[in-house]
Amino acid sequence: MEGIYQHFRKEEYAFIDQILDITVQVENEYTPRLTDFLDPRQRFITETVIGSYETIRVEFFGGSEHSERKRALIYPDYYEPQEADFKIALFHIRYPVKFTALSHQKILGTLMSLGVKREVFGDILNEGEEWQFFLDEEMADYVSGQLEKIGKVNVMLEKIPLDDALISVEEWEEQMITTASLRLDAVLGSALNLSRQKAKQMVVSGLVKVNWKTIENPDFECEEQDVLSARGYGRLKLMLIHGRTKKNKIRLDIGFLK
């Protein structure tokens, strides 16, 4: 099991340890265990860890088949998971749509201000003026009892069935670029047509995330399938690294989230 760490970055070791601890508990107690909501990178790591155990399985669910953030149920191979095992609640946000507008940032900021960690919440869904969010079922009463305003807007939370979740599907528009290196500032600058200095400043200012984690080191080495987001510029993904050109530039396929 020691060898699993060599496939991941050092900053991911703590999460690997967390999944290993849960898996050992499942193996010893022979009973399922549930994680918080995980981003896609964390799910990949979880699958890799579980794959080394012959009698342990993992299944993911975030409230709908299109969810980006999902909970992992780690269980012994005799067990047959049910949707209810994931303990996910869905709330619809009722608010005066004629007089105000909500945003993903406002909703997330308000939820975080309740003193609850981000991992308790799943996706925030939007379709037109409608907004919903998933969260850990065990926190449903607390959140619904505490959240009365988003910003200055009076809101009411209505708990609804998971089947009534809004559908939100990501679409990526691909483009080939070249970059001098796989350093974060270099990739970001090339993809967004920014100067290297501008990209570097964004990184050190904490405005850039890689795989949903803020990275403030411009030297950070990007890898294939990494998801980058820069505040004010949206999200992009390193789809494929082709190799070097005759001028020793690295050729990449980049996906831009529509």
PDB file of C-alpha atoms in Angstrom:
ATOM      1  CA  MET A   1       0.000   0.000   0.000  1.00  0.00           C
ATOM      2  CA  GLU A   2       2.972   2.325   0.551  1.00  0.00           C
ATOM      3  CA  GLY A   3       3.480   2.472  -3.215  1.00  0.00           C
ATOM      4  CA  ILE A   4       0.158   4.234  -3.797  1.00  0.00           C
ATOM      5  CA  TYR A   5       1.589   7.585  -2.668  1.00  0.00           C
ATOM      6  CA  GLN A   6       4.063   7.754  -5.550  1.00  0.00           C
ATOM      7  CA  HIS A   7       1.172   8.217  -7.996  1.00  0.00           C
ATOM      8  CA  PHE A   8      -0.120  11.386  -6.324  1.00  0.00           C
ATOM      9  CA  ARG A   9       1.042  14.813  -5.197  1.00  0.00           C
ATOM     10  CA  LYS A  10       2.260  15.393  -1.659  1.00  0.00           C
ATOM     11  CA  GLU A  11      -0.619  17.728  -0.887  1.00  0.00           C
ATOM     12  CA  GLU A  12      -2.982  14.807  -1.561  1.00  0.00           C
ATOM     13  CA  TYR A  13      -1.346  12.452   0.960  1.00  0.00           C
ATOM     14  CA  ALA A  14      -3.607  13.573   3.833  1.00  0.00           C
ATOM     15  CA  PHE A  15      -6.720  12.717   1.825  1.00  0.00           C
ATOM     16  CA  ILE A  16      -5.240   9.333   0.859  1.00  0.00           C
ATOM     17  CA  ASP A  17      -4.644   8.632   4.568  1.00  0.00           C
ATOM     18  CA  GLN A  18      -8.248   9.584   5.308  1.00  0.00           C
ATOM     19  CA  ILE A  19      -9.623   7.137   2.731  1.00  0.00           C
ATOM     20  CA  LEU A  20      -7.228   4.416   3.888  1.00  0.00           C
ATOM     21  CA  ASP A  21      -8.446   4.853   7.480  1.00  0.00           C
ATOM     22  CA  ILE A  22     -12.084   4.530   6.405  1.00  0.00           C
ATOM     23  CA  THR A  23     -11.305   1.496   4.260  1.00  0.00           C
ATOM     24  CA  VAL A  24      -9.506  -0.267   7.115  1.00  0.00           C
ATOM     25  CA  GLN A  25     -12.544   0.349   9.332  1.00  0.00           C
ATOM     26  CA  VAL A  26     -14.846  -1.142   6.708  1.00  0.00           C
ATOM     27  CA  GLU A  27     -12.536  -4.136   6.358  1.00  0.00           C
ATOM     28  CA  ASN A  28     -12.292  -4.707  10.105  1.00  0.00           C
ATOM     29  CA  GLU A  29     -15.914  -4.008  11.024  1.00  0.00           C
ATOM     30  CA  TYR A  30     -17.420  -5.410   7.813  1.00  0.00           C
ATOM     31  CA  THR A  31     -19.907  -2.554   7.605  1.00  0.00           C
ATOM     32  CA  PRO A  32     -20.341   0.337   5.107  1.00  0.00           C
ATOM     33  CA  ARG A  33     -18.947   3.828   5.733  1.00  0.00           C
ATOM     34  CA  LEU A  34     -19.978   7.088   4.083  1.00  0.00           C
ATOM     35  CA  THR A  35     -17.729  10.053   3.217  1.00  0.00           C
ATOM     36  CA  ASP A  36     -18.537  13.749   2.851  1.00  0.00           C
ATOM     37  CA  PHE A  37     -19.117  15.163  -0.640  1.00  0.00           C
ATOM     38  CA  LEU A  38     -16.019  14.666  -2.805  1.00  0.00           C
ATOM     39  CA  ASP A  39     -14.870  16.544  -5.890  1.00  0.00           C
ATOM     40  CA  PRO A  40     -13.936  14.539  -9.032  1.00  0.00           C
ATOM     41  CA  ARG A  41     -10.222  14.464  -8.170  1.00  0.00           C
ATOM     42  CA  GLN A  42     -10.937  13.091  -4.701  1.00  0.00           C
ATOM     43  CA  ARG A  43     -13.191  10.438  -6.221  1.00  0.00           C
ATOM     44  CA  PHE A  44     -10.397   9.357  -8.549  1.00  0.00           C
ATOM     45  CA  ILE A  45      -8.055   8.997  -5.572  1.00  0.00           C
ATOM     46  CA  THR A  46     -10.723   7.058  -3.653  1.00  0.00           C
ATOM     47  CA  GLU A  47     -11.244   4.640  -6.541  1.00  0.00           C
ATOM     48  CA  THR A  48      -7.494   4.097  -6.787  1.00  0.00           C
ATOM     49  CA  VAL A  49      -7.189   3.314  -3.079  1.00  0.00           C
ATOM     50  CA  ILE A  50     -10.205   0.988  -3.010  1.00  0.00           C
ATOM     51  CA  GLY A  51      -8.984  -0.793  -6.137  1.00  0.00           C
ATOM     52  CA  SER A  52      -6.151  -2.359  -4.139  1.00  0.00           C
ATOM     53  CA  TYR A  53      -8.600  -4.176  -1.832  1.00  0.00           C
ATOM     54  CA  GLU A  54     -10.140  -7.403  -3.105  1.00  0.00           C
ATOM     55  CA  THR A  55     -13.189  -7.451  -0.815  1.00  0.00           C
ATOM     56  CA  ILE A  56     -13.990  -3.719  -0.579  1.00  0.00           C
ATOM     57  CA  ARG A  57     -16.087  -1.735  -3.058  1.00  0.00           C
ATOM     58  CA  VAL A  58     -16.998   1.931  -3.534  1.00  0.00           C
ATOM     59  CA  GLU A  59     -19.982   3.649  -5.106  1.00  0.00           C
ATOM     60  CA  PHE A  60     -20.567   7.375  -5.633  1.00  0.00           C
ATOM     61  CA  PHE A  61     -23.773   9.429  -5.594  1.00  0.00           C
ATOM     62  CA  GLY A  62     -24.357  13.163  -5.284  1.00  0.00           C
ATOM     63  CA  GLY A  63     -28.124  13.442  -5.472  1.00  0.00           C
ATOM     64  CA  SER A  64     -28.472  13.084  -9.242  1.00  0.00           C
ATOM     65  CA  GLU A  65     -26.619  11.331 -12.043  1.00  0.00           C
ATOM     66  CA  HIS A  66     -25.197  14.669 -13.239  1.00  0.00           C
ATOM     67  CA  SER A  67     -23.740  15.744  -9.868  1.00  0.00           C
ATOM     68  CA  GLU A  68     -20.152  16.984  -9.828  1.00  0.00           C
ATOM     69  CA  ARG A  69     -19.683  16.599  -6.083  1.00  0.00           C
ATOM     70  CA  LYS A  70     -20.623  13.143  -4.787  1.00  0.00           C
ATOM     71  CA  ARG A  71     -20.480  11.158  -1.569  1.00  0.00           C
ATOM     72  CA  ALA A  72     -18.616   7.856  -1.534  1.00  0.00           C
ATOM     73  CA  LEU A  73     -20.058   4.761   0.094  1.00  0.00           C
ATOM     74  CA  ILE A  74     -17.221   2.373   0.898  1.00  0.00           C
ATOM     75  CA  TYR A  75     -18.592  -1.081   1.654  1.00  0.00           C
ATOM     76  CA  PRO A  76     -17.746  -4.812   1.906  1.00  0.00           C
ATOM     77  CA  ASP A  77     -18.493  -6.814  -1.227  1.00  0.00           C
ATOM     78  CA  TYR A  78     -21.481  -8.603   0.325  1.00  0.00           C
ATOM     79  CA  TYR A  79     -23.387  -5.333   0.689  1.00  0.00           C
ATOM     80  CA  GLU A  80     -25.875  -3.968  -1.877  1.00  0.00           C
ATOM     81  CA  PRO A  81     -25.960  -0.135  -1.719  1.00  0.00           C
ATOM     82  CA  GLN A  82     -29.271   1.745  -1.852  1.00  0.00           C
ATOM     83  CA  GLU A  83     -29.826   5.413  -2.697  1.00  0.00           C
ATOM     84  CA  ALA A  84     -30.938   6.068   0.873  1.00  0.00           C
ATOM     85  CA  ASP A  85     -27.496   4.947   2.138  1.00  0.00           C
ATOM     86  CA  PHE A  86     -25.985   8.186   0.796  1.00  0.00           C
ATOM     87  CA  LYS A  87     -28.098  10.345   3.144  1.00  0.00           C
ATOM     88  CA  ILE A  88     -28.529  13.315   0.806  1.00  0.00           C
ATOM     89  CA  ALA A  89     -31.155  16.038   1.118  1.00  0.00           C
ATOM     90  CA  LEU A  90     -32.218  18.486  -1.609  1.00  0.00           C
ATOM     91  CA  PHE A  91     -33.465  21.987  -0.868  1.00  0.00           C
ATOM     92  CA  HIS A  92     -35.169  24.414  -3.228  1.00  0.00           C
ATOM     93  CA  ILE A  93     -34.585  28.091  -2.415  1.00  0.00           C
ATOM     94  CA  ARG A  94     -37.780  30.173  -2.450  1.00  0.00           C
ATOM     95  CA  TYR A  95     -37.203  33.934  -2.790  1.00  0.00           C
ATOM     96  CA  PRO A  96     -38.850  37.035  -4.358  1.00  0.00           C
ATOM     97  CA  VAL A  97     -37.590  36.539  -7.927  1.00  0.00           C
ATOM     98  CA  LYS A  98     -39.232  39.747  -9.204  1.00  0.00           C
ATOM     99  CA  PHE A  99     -37.170  41.980  -6.945  1.00  0.00           C
ATOM    100  CA  THR A 100     -33.743  40.358  -6.689  1.00  0.00           C
ATOM    101  CA  ALA A 101     -31.339  37.802  -8.118  1.00  0.00           C
ATOM    102  CA  LEU A 102     -29.228  35.095  -6.498  1.00  0.00           C
ATOM    103  CA  SER A 103     -25.843  33.754  -7.558  1.00  0.00           C
ATOM    104  CA  HIS A 104     -23.731  30.670  -6.901  1.00  0.00           C
ATOM    105  CA  GLN A 105     -21.202  32.789  -5.006  1.00  0.00           C
ATOM    106  CA  LYS A 106     -23.830  34.410  -2.764  1.00  0.00           C
ATOM    107  CA  ILE A 107     -25.475  31.084  -1.943  1.00  0.00           C
ATOM    108  CA  LEU A 108     -22.209  29.293  -1.182  1.00  0.00           C
ATOM    109  CA  GLY A 109     -20.943  32.208   0.889  1.00  0.00           C
ATOM    110  CA  THR A 110     -24.123  32.208   2.987  1.00  0.00           C
ATOM    111  CA  LEU A 111     -24.015  28.443   3.505  1.00  0.00           C
ATOM    112  CA  MET A 112     -20.388  28.642   4.630  1.00  0.00           C
ATOM    113  CA  SER A 113     -21.241  31.470   7.039  1.00  0.00           C
ATOM    114  CA  LEU A 114     -23.393  29.021   8.999  1.00  0.00           C
ATOM    115  CA  GLY A 115     -20.191  27.519  10.388  1.00  0.00           C
ATOM    116  CA  VAL A 116     -20.517  24.287   8.394  1.00  0.00           C
ATOM    117  CA  LYS A 117     -17.610  22.890   6.367  1.00  0.00           C
ATOM    118  CA  ARG A 118     -17.822  22.942   2.548  1.00  0.00           C
ATOM    119  CA  GLU A 119     -17.716  19.139   2.328  1.00  0.00           C
ATOM    120  CA  VAL A 120     -21.191  18.929   3.896  1.00  0.00           C
ATOM    121  CA  PHE A 121     -22.697  20.534   0.776  1.00  0.00           C
ATOM    122  CA  GLY A 122     -22.979  19.026  -2.678  1.00  0.00           C
ATOM    123  CA  ASP A 123     -23.755  20.813  -5.923  1.00  0.00           C
ATOM    124  CA  ILE A 124     -25.569  24.135  -6.111  1.00  0.00           C
ATOM    125  CA  LEU A 125     -27.975  23.867  -9.041  1.00  0.00           C
ATOM    126  CA  ASN A 126     -29.380  26.638 -11.191  1.00  0.00           C
ATOM    127  CA  GLU A 127     -31.864  26.905 -14.026  1.00  0.00           C
ATOM    128  CA  GLY A 128     -33.033  30.420 -14.844  1.00  0.00           C
ATOM    129  CA  GLU A 129     -34.312  31.956 -11.609  1.00  0.00           C
ATOM    130  CA  GLU A 130     -34.501  28.618  -9.795  1.00  0.00           C
ATOM    131  CA  TRP A 131     -31.826  27.548  -7.296  1.00  0.00           C
ATOM    132  CA  GLN A 132     -31.321  24.310  -5.372  1.00  0.00           C
ATOM    133  CA  PHE A 133     -28.562  22.649  -3.370  1.00  0.00           C
ATOM    134  CA  PHE A 134     -27.700  19.201  -2.018  1.00  0.00           C
ATOM    135  CA  LEU A 135     -26.378  18.603   1.478  1.00  0.00           C
ATOM    136  CA  ASP A 136     -25.746  15.933   4.080  1.00  0.00           C
ATOM    137  CA  GLU A 137     -29.153  14.745   5.331  1.00  0.00           C
ATOM    138  CA  GLU A 138     -27.920  14.885   8.920  1.00  0.00           C
ATOM    139  CA  MET A 139     -27.377  18.654   8.583  1.00  0.00           C
ATOM    140  CA  ALA A 140     -30.748  19.371   6.944  1.00  0.00           C
ATOM    141  CA  ASP A 141     -32.604  20.485  10.081  1.00  0.00           C
ATOM    142  CA  TYR A 142     -29.752  22.722  11.218  1.00  0.00           C
ATOM    143  CA  VAL A 143     -29.314  24.443   7.850  1.00  0.00           C
ATOM    144  CA  SER A 144     -33.047  24.924   7.242  1.00  0.00           C
ATOM    145  CA  GLY A 145     -33.431  26.351  10.743  1.00  0.00           C
ATOM    146  CA  GLN A 146     -30.523  28.786  10.405  1.00  0.00           C
ATOM    147  CA  LEU A 147     -30.723  30.031   6.827  1.00  0.00           C
ATOM    148  CA  GLU A 148     -33.273  32.835   6.559  1.00  0.00           C
ATOM    149  CA  LYS A 149     -31.430  35.301   4.323  1.00  0.00           C
ATOM    150  CA  ILE A 150     -28.988  35.163   1.436  1.00  0.00           C
ATOM    151  CA  GLY A 151     -27.309  38.543   1.483  1.00  0.00           C
ATOM    152  CA  LYS A 152     -30.170  40.909   2.212  1.00  0.00           C
ATOM    153  CA  VAL A 153     -32.745  38.672   0.538  1.00  0.00           C
ATOM    154  CA  ASN A 154     -35.314  36.839   2.639  1.00  0.00           C
ATOM    155  CA  VAL A 155     -35.457  33.191   1.599  1.00  0.00           C
ATOM    156  CA  MET A 156     -37.305  30.034   2.562  1.00  0.00           C
ATOM    157  CA  LEU A 157     -35.889  26.546   2.090  1.00  0.00           C
ATOM    158  CA  GLU A 158     -38.204  23.832   0.833  1.00  0.00           C
ATOM    159  CA  LYS A 159     -37.044  20.239   1.119  1.00  0.00           C
ATOM    160  CA  ILE A 160     -37.970  18.360  -2.051  1.00  0.00           C
ATOM    161  CA  PRO A 161     -37.426  14.815  -3.460  1.00  0.00           C
ATOM    162  CA  LEU A 162     -34.104  14.104  -5.177  1.00  0.00           C
ATOM    163  CA  ASP A 163     -36.008  13.262  -8.350  1.00  0.00           C
ATOM    164  CA  ASP A 164     -36.992  16.954  -8.610  1.00  0.00           C
ATOM    165  CA  ALA A 165     -33.376  18.147  -8.902  1.00  0.00           C
ATOM    166  CA  LEU A 166     -32.622  20.622 -11.685  1.00  0.00           C
ATOM    167  CA  ILE A 167     -30.503  19.148 -14.480  1.00  0.00           C
ATOM    168  CA  SER A 168     -27.106  20.757 -14.933  1.00  0.00           C
ATOM    169  CA  VAL A 169     -24.684  19.151 -17.407  1.00  0.00           C
ATOM    170  CA  GLU A 170     -21.161  20.450 -18.069  1.00  0.00           C
ATOM    171  CA  GLU A 171     -20.081  21.049 -21.671  1.00  0.00           C
ATOM    172  CA  TRP A 172     -16.434  21.600 -22.645  1.00  0.00           C
ATOM    173  CA  GLU A 173     -15.210  23.395 -25.755  1.00  0.00           C
ATOM    174  CA  GLU A 174     -11.765  22.073 -26.721  1.00  0.00           C
ATOM    175  CA  GLN A 175      -8.868  24.050 -28.147  1.00  0.00           C
ATOM    176  CA  MET A 176      -5.203  23.214 -28.798  1.00  0.00           C
ATOM    177  CA  ILE A 177      -2.573  25.504 -27.292  1.00  0.00           C
ATOM    178  CA  THR A 178       1.187  25.507 -26.774  1.00  0.00           C
ATOM    179  CA  THR A 179       2.988  26.466 -23.586  1.00  0.00           C
ATOM    180  CA  ALA A 180       6.615  26.804 -22.523  1.00  0.00           C
ATOM    181  CA  SER A 181       6.161  24.473 -19.553  1.00  0.00           C
ATOM    182  CA  LEU A 182       3.553  22.767 -17.370  1.00  0.00           C
ATOM    183  CA  ARG A 183       4.044  25.295 -14.569  1.00  0.00           C
ATOM    184  CA  LEU A 184       0.684  26.613 -13.395  1.00  0.00           C
ATOM    185  CA  ASP A 185       1.424  30.218 -14.353  1.00  0.00           C
ATOM    186  CA  ALA A 186       2.643  29.158 -17.811  1.00  0.00           C
ATOM    187  CA  VAL A 187      -0.396  26.987 -18.575  1.00  0.00           C
ATOM    188  CA  LEU A 188      -2.794  29.610 -17.239  1.00  0.00           C
ATOM    189  CA  GLY A 189      -1.151  32.402 -19.221  1.00  0.00           C
ATOM    190  CA  SER A 190      -1.170  30.433 -22.472  1.00  0.00           C
ATOM    191  CA  ALA A 191      -4.750  29.208 -22.084  1.00  0.00           C
ATOM    192  CA  LEU A 192      -6.206  32.606 -21.149  1.00  0.00           C
ATOM    193  CA  ASN A 193      -3.920  34.762 -23.322  1.00  0.00           C
ATOM    194  CA  LEU A 194      -2.439  36.479 -20.283  1.00  0.00           C
ATOM    195  CA  SER A 195       1.120  37.604 -19.711  1.00  0.00           C
ATOM    196  CA  ARG A 196       3.217  35.252 -17.590  1.00  0.00           C
ATOM    197  CA  GLN A 197       3.490  37.991 -14.956  1.00  0.00           C
ATOM    198  CA  LYS A 198      -0.282  38.536 -14.838  1.00  0.00           C
ATOM    199  CA  ALA A 199      -0.907  34.789 -14.503  1.00  0.00           C
ATOM    200  CA  LYS A 200       1.744  34.517 -11.776  1.00  0.00           C
ATOM    201  CA  GLN A 201       0.198  37.394  -9.834  1.00  0.00           C
ATOM    202  CA  MET A 202      -3.225  35.745  -9.962  1.00  0.00           C
ATOM    203  CA  VAL A 203      -1.766  32.530  -8.571  1.00  0.00           C
ATOM    204  CA  VAL A 204       0.142  34.124  -5.676  1.00  0.00           C
ATOM    205  CA  SER A 205      -2.945  36.230  -4.854  1.00  0.00           C
ATOM    206  CA  GLY A 206      -4.967  33.056  -4.239  1.00  0.00           C
ATOM    207  CA  LEU A 207      -7.251  33.546  -7.231  1.00  0.00           C
ATOM    208  CA  VAL A 208      -6.495  30.195  -8.886  1.00  0.00           C
ATOM    209  CA  LYS A 209      -7.589  26.669  -8.003  1.00  0.00           C
ATOM    210  CA  VAL A 210      -6.345  23.327  -9.296  1.00  0.00           C
ATOM    211  CA  ASN A 211      -8.689  20.401  -8.789  1.00  0.00           C
ATOM    212  CA  TRP A 212     -10.894  22.548  -6.537  1.00  0.00           C
ATOM    213  CA  LYS A 213      -8.024  23.488  -4.189  1.00  0.00           C
ATOM    214  CA  THR A 214      -6.432  26.978  -4.033  1.00  0.00           C
ATOM    215  CA  ILE A 215      -2.823  26.855  -5.220  1.00  0.00           C
ATOM    216  CA  GLU A 216      -0.577  29.854  -4.527  1.00  0.00           C
ATOM    217  CA  ASN A 217       2.651  28.418  -5.958  1.00  0.00           C
ATOM    218  CA  PRO A 218       3.287  29.474  -9.598  1.00  0.00           C
ATOM    219  CA  ASP A 219       5.809  26.599  -9.935  1.00  0.00           C
ATOM    220  CA  PHE A 220       3.067  24.017  -9.325  1.00  0.00           C
ATOM    221  CA  GLU A 221       3.304  21.373 -12.068  1.00  0.00           C
ATOM    222  CA  CYS A 222       0.050  20.712 -13.923  1.00  0.00           C
ATOM    223  CA  GLU A 223      -0.867  17.233 -15.121  1.00  0.00           C
ATOM    224  CA  GLU A 224      -3.266  15.728 -17.641  1.00  0.00           C
ATOM    225  CA  GLN A 225      -6.937  15.917 -16.517  1.00  0.00           C
ATOM    226  CA  ASP A 226      -6.234  18.705 -14.006  1.00  0.00           C
ATOM    227  CA  VAL A 227      -9.121  21.167 -13.693  1.00  0.00           C
ATOM    228  CA  LEU A 228      -8.063  24.811 -13.305  1.00  0.00           C
ATOM    229  CA  SER A 229     -10.248  27.742 -12.350  1.00  0.00           C
ATOM    230  CA  ALA A 230      -9.263  31.398 -12.249  1.00  0.00           C
ATOM    231  CA  ARG A 231     -11.519  33.958 -10.627  1.00  0.00           C
ATOM    232  CA  GLY A 232     -13.181  36.031 -13.305  1.00  0.00           C
ATOM    233  CA  TYR A 233     -12.109  33.696 -16.133  1.00  0.00           C
ATOM    234  CA  GLY A 234     -14.051  30.494 -15.487  1.00  0.00           C
ATOM    235  CA  ARG A 235     -12.867  26.902 -15.549  1.00  0.00           C
ATOM    236  CA  LEU A 236     -10.599  24.976 -17.905  1.00  0.00           C
ATOM    237  CA  LYS A 237      -9.296  21.412 -18.088  1.00  0.00           C
ATOM    238  CA  LEU A 238      -6.075  19.858 -19.406  1.00  0.00           C
ATOM    239  CA  MET A 239      -7.659  17.287 -21.681  1.00  0.00           C
ATOM    240  CA  LEU A 240      -4.532  15.840 -23.299  1.00  0.00           C
ATOM    241  CA  ILE A 241      -0.783  16.483 -23.312  1.00  0.00           C
ATOM    242  CA  HIS A 242       0.521  15.702 -26.816  1.00  0.00           C
ATOM    243  CA  GLY A 243       4.246  16.297 -26.335  1.00  0.00           C
ATOM    244  CA  ARG A 244       6.717  18.893 -27.587  1.00  0.00           C
ATOM    245  CA  THR A 245       6.822  20.838 -30.839  1.00  0.00           C
ATOM    246  CA  LYS A 246       9.971  21.420 -32.930  1.00  0.00           C
ATOM    247  CA  LYS A 247      10.452  24.663 -30.999  1.00  0.00           C
ATOM    248  CA  ASN A 248      10.363  22.682 -27.732  1.00  0.00           C
ATOM    249  CA  LYS A 249       6.940  23.986 -26.719  1.00  0.00           C
ATOM    250  CA  ILE A 250       4.436  21.652 -25.068  1.00  0.00           C
ATOM    251  CA  ARG A 251       1.252  21.087 -27.075  1.00  0.00           C
ATOM    252  CA  LEU A 252      -1.962  20.661 -25.060  1.00  0.00           C
ATOM    253  CA  ASP A 253      -5.654  20.127 -25.663  1.00  0.00           C
ATOM    254  CA  ILE A 254      -7.495  22.486 -23.301  1.00  0.00           C
ATOM    255  CA  GLY A 255     -11.205  22.282 -22.529  1.00  0.00           C
ATOM    256  CA  PHE A 256     -13.076  25.488 -21.643  1.00  0.00           C
ATOM    257  CA  LEU A 257     -16.272  25.111 -19.668  1.00  0.00           C
ATOM    258  CA  LYS A 258     -19.129  26.652 -21.634  1.00  0.00           C
TER     259      LYS A 258
END
